[in-house]
Coordinates of C-alpha atoms and ligand atoms in Angstrom, one line a residue:
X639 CA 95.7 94.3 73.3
X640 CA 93.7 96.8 75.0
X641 CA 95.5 96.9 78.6
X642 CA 98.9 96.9 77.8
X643 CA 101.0 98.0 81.2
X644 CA 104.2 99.3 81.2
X645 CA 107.4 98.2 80.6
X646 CA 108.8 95.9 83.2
X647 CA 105.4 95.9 85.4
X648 CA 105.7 93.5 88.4
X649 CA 103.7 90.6 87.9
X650 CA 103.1 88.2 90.7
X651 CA 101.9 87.4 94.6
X652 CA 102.1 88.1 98.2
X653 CA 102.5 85.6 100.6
X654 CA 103.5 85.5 104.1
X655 CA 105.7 83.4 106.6
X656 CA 102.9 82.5 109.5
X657 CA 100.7 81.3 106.1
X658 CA 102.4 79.2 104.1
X659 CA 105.9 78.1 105.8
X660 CA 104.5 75.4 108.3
X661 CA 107.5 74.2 110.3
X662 CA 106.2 76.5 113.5
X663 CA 106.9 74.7 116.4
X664 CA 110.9 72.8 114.9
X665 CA 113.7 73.7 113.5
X666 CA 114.8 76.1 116.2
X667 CA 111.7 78.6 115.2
X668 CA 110.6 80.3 118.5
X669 CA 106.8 80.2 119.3
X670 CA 104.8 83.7 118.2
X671 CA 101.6 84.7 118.9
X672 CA 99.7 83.0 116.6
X673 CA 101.6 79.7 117.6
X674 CA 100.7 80.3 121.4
X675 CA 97.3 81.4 120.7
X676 CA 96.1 78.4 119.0
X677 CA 98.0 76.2 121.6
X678 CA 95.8 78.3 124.4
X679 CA 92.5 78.5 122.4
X680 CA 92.2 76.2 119.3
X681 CA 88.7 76.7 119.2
X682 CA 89.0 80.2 118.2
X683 CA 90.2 78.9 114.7
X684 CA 88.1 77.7 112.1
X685 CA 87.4 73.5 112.3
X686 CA 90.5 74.1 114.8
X687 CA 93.3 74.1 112.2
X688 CA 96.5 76.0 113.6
X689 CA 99.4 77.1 111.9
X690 CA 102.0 74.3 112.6
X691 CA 102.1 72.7 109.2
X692 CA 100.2 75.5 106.9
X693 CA 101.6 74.7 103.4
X694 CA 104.7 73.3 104.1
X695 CA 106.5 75.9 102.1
X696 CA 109.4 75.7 104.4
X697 CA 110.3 72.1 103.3
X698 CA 108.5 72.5 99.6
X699 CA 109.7 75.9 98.8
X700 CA 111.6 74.8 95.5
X701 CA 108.6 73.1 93.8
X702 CA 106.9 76.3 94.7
X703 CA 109.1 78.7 93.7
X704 CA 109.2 76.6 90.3
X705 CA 105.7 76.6 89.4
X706 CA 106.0 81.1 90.4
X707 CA 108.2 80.8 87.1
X708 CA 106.0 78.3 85.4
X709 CA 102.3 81.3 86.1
X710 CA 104.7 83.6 84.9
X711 CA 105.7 85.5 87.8
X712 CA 109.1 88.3 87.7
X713 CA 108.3 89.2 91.4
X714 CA 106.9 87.6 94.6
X715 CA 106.8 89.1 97.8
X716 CA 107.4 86.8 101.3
X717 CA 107.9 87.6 104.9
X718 CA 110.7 86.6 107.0
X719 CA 109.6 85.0 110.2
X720 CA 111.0 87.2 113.3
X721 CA 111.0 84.2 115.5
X722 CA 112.4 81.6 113.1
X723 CA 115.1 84.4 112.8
X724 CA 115.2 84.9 116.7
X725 CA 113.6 82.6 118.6
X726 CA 113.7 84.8 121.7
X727 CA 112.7 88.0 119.5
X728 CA 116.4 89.0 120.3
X729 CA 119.5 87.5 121.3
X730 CA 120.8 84.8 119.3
X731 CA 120.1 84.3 116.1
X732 CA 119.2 80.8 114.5
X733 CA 121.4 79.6 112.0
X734 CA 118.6 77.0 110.4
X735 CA 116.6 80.6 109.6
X736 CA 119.5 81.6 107.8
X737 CA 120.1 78.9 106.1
X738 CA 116.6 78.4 105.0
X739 CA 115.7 82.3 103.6
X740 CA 119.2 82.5 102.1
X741 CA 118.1 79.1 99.9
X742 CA 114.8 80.6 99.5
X743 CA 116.3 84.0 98.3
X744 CA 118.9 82.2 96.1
X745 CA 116.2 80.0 94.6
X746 CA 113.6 83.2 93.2
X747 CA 117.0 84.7 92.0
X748 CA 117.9 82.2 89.6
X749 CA 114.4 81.5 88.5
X750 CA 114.3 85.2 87.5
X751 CA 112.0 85.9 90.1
X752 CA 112.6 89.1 92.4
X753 CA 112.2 88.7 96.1
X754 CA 109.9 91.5 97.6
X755 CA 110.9 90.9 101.1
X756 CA 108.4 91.9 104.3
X757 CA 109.8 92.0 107.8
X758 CA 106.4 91.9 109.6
X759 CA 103.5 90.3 108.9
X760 CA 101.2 90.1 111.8
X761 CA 103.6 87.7 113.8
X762 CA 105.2 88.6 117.1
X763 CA 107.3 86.3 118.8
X764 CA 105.6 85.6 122.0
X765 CA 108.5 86.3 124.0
X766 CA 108.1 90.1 122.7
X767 CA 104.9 90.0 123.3
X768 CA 105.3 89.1 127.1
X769 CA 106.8 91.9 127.9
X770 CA 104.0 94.7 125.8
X771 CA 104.1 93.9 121.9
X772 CA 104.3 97.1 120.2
X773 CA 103.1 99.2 123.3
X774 CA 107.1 98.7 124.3
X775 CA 109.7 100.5 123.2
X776 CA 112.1 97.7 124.1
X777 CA 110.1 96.0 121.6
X778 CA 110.6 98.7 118.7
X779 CA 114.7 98.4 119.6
X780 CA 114.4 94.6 119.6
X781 CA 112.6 95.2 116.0
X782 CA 114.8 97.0 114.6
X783 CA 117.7 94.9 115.3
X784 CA 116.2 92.3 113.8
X785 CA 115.6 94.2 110.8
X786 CA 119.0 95.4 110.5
X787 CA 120.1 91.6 110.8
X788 CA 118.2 91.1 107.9
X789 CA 119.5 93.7 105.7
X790 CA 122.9 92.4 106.1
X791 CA 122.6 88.9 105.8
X792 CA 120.4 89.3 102.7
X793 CA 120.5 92.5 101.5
X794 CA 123.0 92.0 98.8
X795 CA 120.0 90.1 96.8
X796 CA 116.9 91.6 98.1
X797 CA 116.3 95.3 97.2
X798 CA 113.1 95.8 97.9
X799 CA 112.4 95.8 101.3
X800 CA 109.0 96.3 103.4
X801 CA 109.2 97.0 106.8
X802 CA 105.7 95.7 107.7
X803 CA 102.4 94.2 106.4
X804 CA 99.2 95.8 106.8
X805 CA 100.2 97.6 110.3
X806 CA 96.8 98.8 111.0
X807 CA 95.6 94.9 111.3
X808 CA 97.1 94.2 115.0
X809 CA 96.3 97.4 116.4
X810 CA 92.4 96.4 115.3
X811 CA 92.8 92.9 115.8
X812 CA 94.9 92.7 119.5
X813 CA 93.9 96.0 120.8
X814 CA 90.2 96.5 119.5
X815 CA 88.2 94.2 117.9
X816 CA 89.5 90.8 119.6
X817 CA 90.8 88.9 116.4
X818 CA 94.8 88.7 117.4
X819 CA 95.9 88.1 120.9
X820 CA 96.4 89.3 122.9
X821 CA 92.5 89.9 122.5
X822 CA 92.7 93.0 124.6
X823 CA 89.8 96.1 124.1
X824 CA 92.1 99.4 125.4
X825 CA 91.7 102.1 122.5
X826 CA 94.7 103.7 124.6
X827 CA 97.2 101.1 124.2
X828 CA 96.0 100.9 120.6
X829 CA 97.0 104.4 119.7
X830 CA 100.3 103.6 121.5
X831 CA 101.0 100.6 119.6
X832 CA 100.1 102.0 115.7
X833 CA 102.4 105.1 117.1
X834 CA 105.3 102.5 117.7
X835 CA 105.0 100.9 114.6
X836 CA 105.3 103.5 112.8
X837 CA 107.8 104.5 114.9
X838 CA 109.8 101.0 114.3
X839 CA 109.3 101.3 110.3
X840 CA 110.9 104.7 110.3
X841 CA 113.6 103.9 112.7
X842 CA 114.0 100.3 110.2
X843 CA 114.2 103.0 107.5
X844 CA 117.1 104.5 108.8
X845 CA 119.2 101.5 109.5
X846 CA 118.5 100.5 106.0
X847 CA 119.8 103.8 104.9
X848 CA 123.0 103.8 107.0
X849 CA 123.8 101.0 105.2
X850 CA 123.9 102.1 101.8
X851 CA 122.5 99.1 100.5
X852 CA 121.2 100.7 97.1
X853 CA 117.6 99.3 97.4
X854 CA 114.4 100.6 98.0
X855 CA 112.7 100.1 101.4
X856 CA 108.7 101.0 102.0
X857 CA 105.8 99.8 104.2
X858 CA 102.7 97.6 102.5
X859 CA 99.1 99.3 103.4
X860 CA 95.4 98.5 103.9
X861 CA 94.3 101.4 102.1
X862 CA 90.1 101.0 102.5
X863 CA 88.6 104.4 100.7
X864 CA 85.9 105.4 102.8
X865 CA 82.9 106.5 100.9
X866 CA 80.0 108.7 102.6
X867 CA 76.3 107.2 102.6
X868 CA 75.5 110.6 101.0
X869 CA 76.8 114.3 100.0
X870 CA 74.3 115.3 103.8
X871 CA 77.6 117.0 105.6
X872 CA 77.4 114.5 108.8
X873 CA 77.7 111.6 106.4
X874 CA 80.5 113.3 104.8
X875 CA 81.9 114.1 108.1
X876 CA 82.0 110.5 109.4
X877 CA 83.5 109.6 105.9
X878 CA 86.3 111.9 106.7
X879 CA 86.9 110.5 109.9
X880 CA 87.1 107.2 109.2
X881 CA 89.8 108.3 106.6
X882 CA 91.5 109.7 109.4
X883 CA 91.4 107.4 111.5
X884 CA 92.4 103.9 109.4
X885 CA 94.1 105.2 106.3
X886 CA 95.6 108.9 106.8
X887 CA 97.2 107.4 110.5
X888 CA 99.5 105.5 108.7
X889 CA 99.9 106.9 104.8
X890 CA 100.4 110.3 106.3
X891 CA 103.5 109.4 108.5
X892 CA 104.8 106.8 106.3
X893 CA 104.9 108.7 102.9
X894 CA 104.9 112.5 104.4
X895 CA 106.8 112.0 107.7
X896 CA 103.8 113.5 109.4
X897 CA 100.8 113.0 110.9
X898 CA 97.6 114.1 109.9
X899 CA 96.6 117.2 112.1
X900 CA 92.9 116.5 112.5
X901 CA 94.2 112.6 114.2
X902 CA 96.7 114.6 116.5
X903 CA 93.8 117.1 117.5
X904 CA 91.0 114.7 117.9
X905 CA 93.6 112.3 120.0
X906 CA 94.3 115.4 122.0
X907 CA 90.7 116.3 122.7
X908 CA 89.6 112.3 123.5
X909 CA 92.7 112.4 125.9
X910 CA 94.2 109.4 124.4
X911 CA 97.9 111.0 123.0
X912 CA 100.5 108.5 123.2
X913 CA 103.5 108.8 125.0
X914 CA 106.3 110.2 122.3
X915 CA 110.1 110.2 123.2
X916 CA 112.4 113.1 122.8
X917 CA 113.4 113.1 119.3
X918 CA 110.8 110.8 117.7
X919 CA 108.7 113.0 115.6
X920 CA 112.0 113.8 113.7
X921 CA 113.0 110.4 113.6
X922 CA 109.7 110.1 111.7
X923 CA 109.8 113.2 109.7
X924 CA 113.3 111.9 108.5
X925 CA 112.8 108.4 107.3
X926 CA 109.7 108.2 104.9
X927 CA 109.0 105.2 102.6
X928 CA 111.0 104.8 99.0
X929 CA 108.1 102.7 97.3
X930 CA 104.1 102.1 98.9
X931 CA 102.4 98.6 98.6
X932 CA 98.7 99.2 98.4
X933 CA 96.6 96.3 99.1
X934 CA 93.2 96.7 98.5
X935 CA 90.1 94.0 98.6
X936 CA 87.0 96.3 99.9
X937 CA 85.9 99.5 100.2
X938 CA 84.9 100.8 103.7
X939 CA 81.0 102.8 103.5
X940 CA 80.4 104.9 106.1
X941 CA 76.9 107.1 107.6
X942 CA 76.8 109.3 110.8
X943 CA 76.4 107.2 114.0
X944 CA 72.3 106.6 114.4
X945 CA 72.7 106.5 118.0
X946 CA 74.8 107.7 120.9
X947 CA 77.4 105.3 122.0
X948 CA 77.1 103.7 125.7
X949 CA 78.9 106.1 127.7
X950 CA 80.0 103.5 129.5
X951 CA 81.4 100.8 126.6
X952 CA 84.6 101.1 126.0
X953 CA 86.1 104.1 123.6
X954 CA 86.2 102.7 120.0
X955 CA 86.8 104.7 116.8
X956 CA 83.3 103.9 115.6
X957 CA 82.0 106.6 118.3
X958 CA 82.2 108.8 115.0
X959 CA 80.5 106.8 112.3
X960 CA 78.5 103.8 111.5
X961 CA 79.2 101.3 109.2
X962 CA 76.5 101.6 105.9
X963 CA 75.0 98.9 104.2
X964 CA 74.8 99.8 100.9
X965 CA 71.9 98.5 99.0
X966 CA 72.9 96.4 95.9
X967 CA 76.1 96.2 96.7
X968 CA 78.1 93.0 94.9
X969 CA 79.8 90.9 97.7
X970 CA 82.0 88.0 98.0
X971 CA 79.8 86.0 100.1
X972 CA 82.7 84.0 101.1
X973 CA 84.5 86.5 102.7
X974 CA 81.8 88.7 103.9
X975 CA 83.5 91.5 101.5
X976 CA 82.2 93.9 99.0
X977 CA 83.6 93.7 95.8
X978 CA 84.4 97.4 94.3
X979 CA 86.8 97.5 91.5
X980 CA 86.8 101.4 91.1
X981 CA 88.4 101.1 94.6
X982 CA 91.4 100.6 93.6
X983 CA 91.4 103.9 91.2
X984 CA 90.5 105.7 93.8
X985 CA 93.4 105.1 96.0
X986 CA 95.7 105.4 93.3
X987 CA 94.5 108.5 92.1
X988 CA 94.4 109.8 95.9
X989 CA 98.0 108.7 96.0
X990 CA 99.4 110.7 92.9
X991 CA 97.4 113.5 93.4
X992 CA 97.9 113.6 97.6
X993 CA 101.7 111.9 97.9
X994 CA 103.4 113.4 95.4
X995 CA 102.9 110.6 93.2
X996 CA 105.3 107.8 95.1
X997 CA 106.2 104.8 93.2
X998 CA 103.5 102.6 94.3
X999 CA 102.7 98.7 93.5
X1000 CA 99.6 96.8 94.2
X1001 CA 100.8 94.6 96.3
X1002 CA 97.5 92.7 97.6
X1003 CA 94.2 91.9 95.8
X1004 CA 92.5 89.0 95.9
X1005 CA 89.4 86.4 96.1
X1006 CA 88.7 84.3 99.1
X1007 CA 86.6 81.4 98.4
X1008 CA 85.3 78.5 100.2
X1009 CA 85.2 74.7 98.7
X1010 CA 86.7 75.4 95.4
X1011 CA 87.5 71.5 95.2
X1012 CA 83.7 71.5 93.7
X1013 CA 85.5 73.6 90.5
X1014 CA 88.0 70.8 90.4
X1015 CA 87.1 69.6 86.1
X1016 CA 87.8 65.8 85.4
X1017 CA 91.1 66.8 84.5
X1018 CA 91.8 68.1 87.6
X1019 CA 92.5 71.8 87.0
X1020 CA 90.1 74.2 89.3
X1021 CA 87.9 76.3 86.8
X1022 CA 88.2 79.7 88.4
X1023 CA 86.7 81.8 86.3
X1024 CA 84.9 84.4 89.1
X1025 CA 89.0 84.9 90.2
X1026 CA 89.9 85.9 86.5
X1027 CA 87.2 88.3 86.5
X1028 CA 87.6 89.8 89.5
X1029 CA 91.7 90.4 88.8
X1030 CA 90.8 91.4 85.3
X1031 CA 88.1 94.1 86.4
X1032 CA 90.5 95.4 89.1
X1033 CA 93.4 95.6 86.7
X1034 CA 91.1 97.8 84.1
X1035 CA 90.9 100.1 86.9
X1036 CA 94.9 99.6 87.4
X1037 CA 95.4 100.8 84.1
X1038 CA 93.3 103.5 83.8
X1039 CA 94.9 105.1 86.7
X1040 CA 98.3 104.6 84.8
X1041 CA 97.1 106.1 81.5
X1042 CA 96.2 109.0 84.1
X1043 CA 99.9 109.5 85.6
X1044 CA 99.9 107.1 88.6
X1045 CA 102.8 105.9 89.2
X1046 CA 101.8 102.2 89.6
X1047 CA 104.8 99.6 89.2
X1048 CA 103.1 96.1 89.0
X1049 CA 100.4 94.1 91.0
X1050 CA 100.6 90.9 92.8
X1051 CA 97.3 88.7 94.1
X1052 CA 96.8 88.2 97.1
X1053 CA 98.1 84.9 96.8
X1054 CA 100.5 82.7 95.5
X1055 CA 99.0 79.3 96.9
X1056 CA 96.2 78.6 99.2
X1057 CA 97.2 79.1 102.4
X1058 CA 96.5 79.5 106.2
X1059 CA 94.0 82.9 107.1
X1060 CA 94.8 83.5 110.3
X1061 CA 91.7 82.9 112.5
X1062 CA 89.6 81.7 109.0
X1063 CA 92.6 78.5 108.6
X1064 CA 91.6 77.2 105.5
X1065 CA 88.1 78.2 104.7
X1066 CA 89.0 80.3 102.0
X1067 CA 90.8 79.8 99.4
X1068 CA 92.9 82.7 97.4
X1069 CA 96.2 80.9 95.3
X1070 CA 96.7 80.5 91.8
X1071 CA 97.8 77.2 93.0
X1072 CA 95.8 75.2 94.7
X1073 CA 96.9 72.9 97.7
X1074 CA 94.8 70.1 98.1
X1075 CA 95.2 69.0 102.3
X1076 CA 93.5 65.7 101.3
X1077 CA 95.9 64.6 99.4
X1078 CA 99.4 65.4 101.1
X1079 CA 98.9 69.7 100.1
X1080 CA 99.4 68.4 96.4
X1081 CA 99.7 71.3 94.6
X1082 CA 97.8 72.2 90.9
X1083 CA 97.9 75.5 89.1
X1084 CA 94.2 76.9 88.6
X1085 CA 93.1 78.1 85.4
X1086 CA 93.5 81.5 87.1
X1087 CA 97.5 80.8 87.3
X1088 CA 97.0 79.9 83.7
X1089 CA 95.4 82.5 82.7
X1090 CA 98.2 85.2 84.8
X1091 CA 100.5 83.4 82.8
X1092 CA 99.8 84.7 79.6
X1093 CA 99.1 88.3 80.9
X1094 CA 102.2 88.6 82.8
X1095 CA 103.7 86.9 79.1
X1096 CA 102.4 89.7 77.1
X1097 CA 102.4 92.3 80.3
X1098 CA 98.8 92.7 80.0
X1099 CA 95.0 91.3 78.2
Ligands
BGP2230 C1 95.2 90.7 104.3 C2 96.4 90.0 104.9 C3 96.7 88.7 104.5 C4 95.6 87.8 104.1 C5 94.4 88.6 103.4 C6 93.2 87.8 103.2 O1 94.6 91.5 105.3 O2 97.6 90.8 104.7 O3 97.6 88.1 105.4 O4 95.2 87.0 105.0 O5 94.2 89.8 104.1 O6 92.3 88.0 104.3 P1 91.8 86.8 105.2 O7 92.9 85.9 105.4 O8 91.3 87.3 106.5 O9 90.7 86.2 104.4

């Protein structure tokens, strides 16, 4: 065996609740964003596919959950829906949710298969959102009561705990670059509502603390190294900044407790601060992450800006760099993304030898692909071999960055089972499973899930 991981390495895959549960609109599950959005503009998703069924995970979660044991997974990581919990984002809570993740949790138990459980995955009950979304601070206290509902009701099962998914995505997708609702363009409110996230994780943090629940709780990133065109120092420069900007804004505070200096004095200078309460920043300082999830699918090339932006478009972090092309580079033409195995050494190397080595996990990586049902072989099993080979080259790079001293606990792909991408729907496909919407969302292992099995059997290839 030439990659042989360590001891007790987390094998398995990331899902989410939006994706894969279905049941949106029943079972006393308030509506969130991406429920009122696609009721608003259906158009706006790919062949109009919306997330009311997805794949039915909420009624098929058992079979599911079986075949996670039968591709050899020890760990899977979900998200619990804040508006199945609360339909009204606060308030009463809805005793079908509770009933339905306490089954879900009590089924990965006994099939030896730890819950990784994420409390925000890009899903905010529309009634939050009426009244701001993150920009509130009603919406952060309505957040963390939620939260600290969930600790107690499941918390005696689930010890590992994230408190949110990727939180860079809605300031860039609602606030930004128009791919979440509410589809606004306001770089001020954006800055106000990544502040409040973080703000919500490390108030989460400490409710989870105060209740001595003897688990670990940490926060699942986006972490996109940004590599300069060249060594010229403006291209380095704009390399820096876009560090700053999308990975430092949220590592920093979430692993140090701070943030990074040059975001606070460039914010200053641009006049776009947020507004902080009394007492935040040591709210923040006090409550840092127990364990990072690093997802990682593409690397983020950068050059200094070619031209000076319109002074009078609207302020937008790529004022300070341009996005570079970089000749030759290998793509998944699927997705649009470039494939860069070293990547993922690079963060991990960044993260042992910039904060302080935290127990870390990969805990997204993955393949989109579009019509895989033209891999389907007579016998019905999808011949994924590019999927193998991109895991297997990423996880070389895993384990290197192990035999270096990172302190990397397992990986899980992004994901389990094909499921619903948000504005894509169902264009690409990621799951070691696939589910075949033809045919009722039948479900068949890959020869990827296969293939995980017997690495995850003899923890490694
Ligand atoms: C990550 C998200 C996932 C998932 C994945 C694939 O950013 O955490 O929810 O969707 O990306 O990306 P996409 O669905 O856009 O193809």
């Amino acid at each position: 065996m030439q990659h042989l991981f360590p001891k007790g390495f987390w094998w398995g895959s990331s899902a989410s609740a939006t994706q894969t549960e279905g049941a949106a609109n029943i079972e006393g599950k308030g509506q969130n964003i991406w429920d009122y959005w696609y009721e608003k503009e259906p158009n706006r998703f790919f062949n109009r596919v919306g997330p009311e069924n997805t794949s039915q995970f909420y009624y098929r979660y058992k079979e599911d959950i079986a075949l996670m044991k039968e591709i050899g997974h020890n760990s899977f990581r979900l998200s619990i829906s804040w508006s199945r919990m609360f339909p009204n984002g606060k308030g009463k809570v809805n005793d079908k949710a509770i009933e339905f993740y306490n089954c879900v949790i009590d089924e990965l138990v006994a099939a030896g298969v730890e819950p990784f459980v994420n409390l925000y995955h890009f899903d905010m009950p529309i009634t939050m959102q009426n009244i701001g979304g993150w920009s509130s601070r009603e919406v952060v206290d309505a957040y963390v009561e939620y939260a600290t509902t969930c600790f107690k009701l499941f918390g005696d099962r689930v010890k590992k705990w994230f408190t949110h998914n990727e939180p860079i995505v809605p300031v860039e997708g609602g606030y930004l670059y128009d791919f979440h609702y509410p589809n606004e363009v306001d770089f001020g409110k954006a800055v106000q509502v990544g502040y409040n996230t973080i703000l919500s994780s490390a108030k989460a943090i400490q409710a989870y603390k105060e209740l001595g629940q003897h688990g670990k709780i940490g926060i699942i990133l986006n972490l996109t190294p940004s590599y300069p065109r060249s060594q010229h120092p403006a291209d380095v420069k704009a390399s820096k900044l876009a560090d700053i900007i999308f990975n430092r804004s949220f590592l920093d505070p979430s692993v140090k407790g701070e943030f990074p200096a040059e975001l606070v004095s460039l914010l200053k200078k641009e006049g776009y601060m947020p507004t902080i309460d009394e007492g935040d920043i040591d709210i923040i300082k006090a409550n840092t992450v127990d364990l990072l999830g690093v997802n990682y699918y593409q690397p983020r090339r950068v050059k200094a800006k070619e031209h000076l932006p319109n002074p009078e478009g609207p302020f937008m972090p790529n004022r300070f760099f341009d996005n570079y092309v970089m000749p030759g580079r290998k793509m998944n033409p699927h997705r649009g993304w470039e494939i860069y195995e070293k990547g993922v050494y690079d963060i991990l190397i960044n993260v042992k030898e910039n904060y302080g080595n935290i127990e870390c996990f990969i805990s997204e990586n993955g393949m989109g692909v579009e019509g895989e049902e033209r891999f389907r072989d007579k016998s019905g099993i999808i011949q994924d071999d590019y999927r193998i080979e991109f895991i297997e080259e990423h996880l070389k790079w895993v384990h290197k960055a192990i035999q270096e001293g990172a302190n990397v606990k397992g990986y899980h792909l992004w994901t389990f089972m094909d499921n619903w991408s948000w504005t894509n729907a169902y264009k690409n496909r990621y799951g070691f499973v696939s589910v075949n919407l033809e045919k009722d969302a039948e479900r068949s292992i890959k020869k990827s899930g296969q293939w995980f099995k017997k690495v995850s059997e003899n923890n490694g290839f």
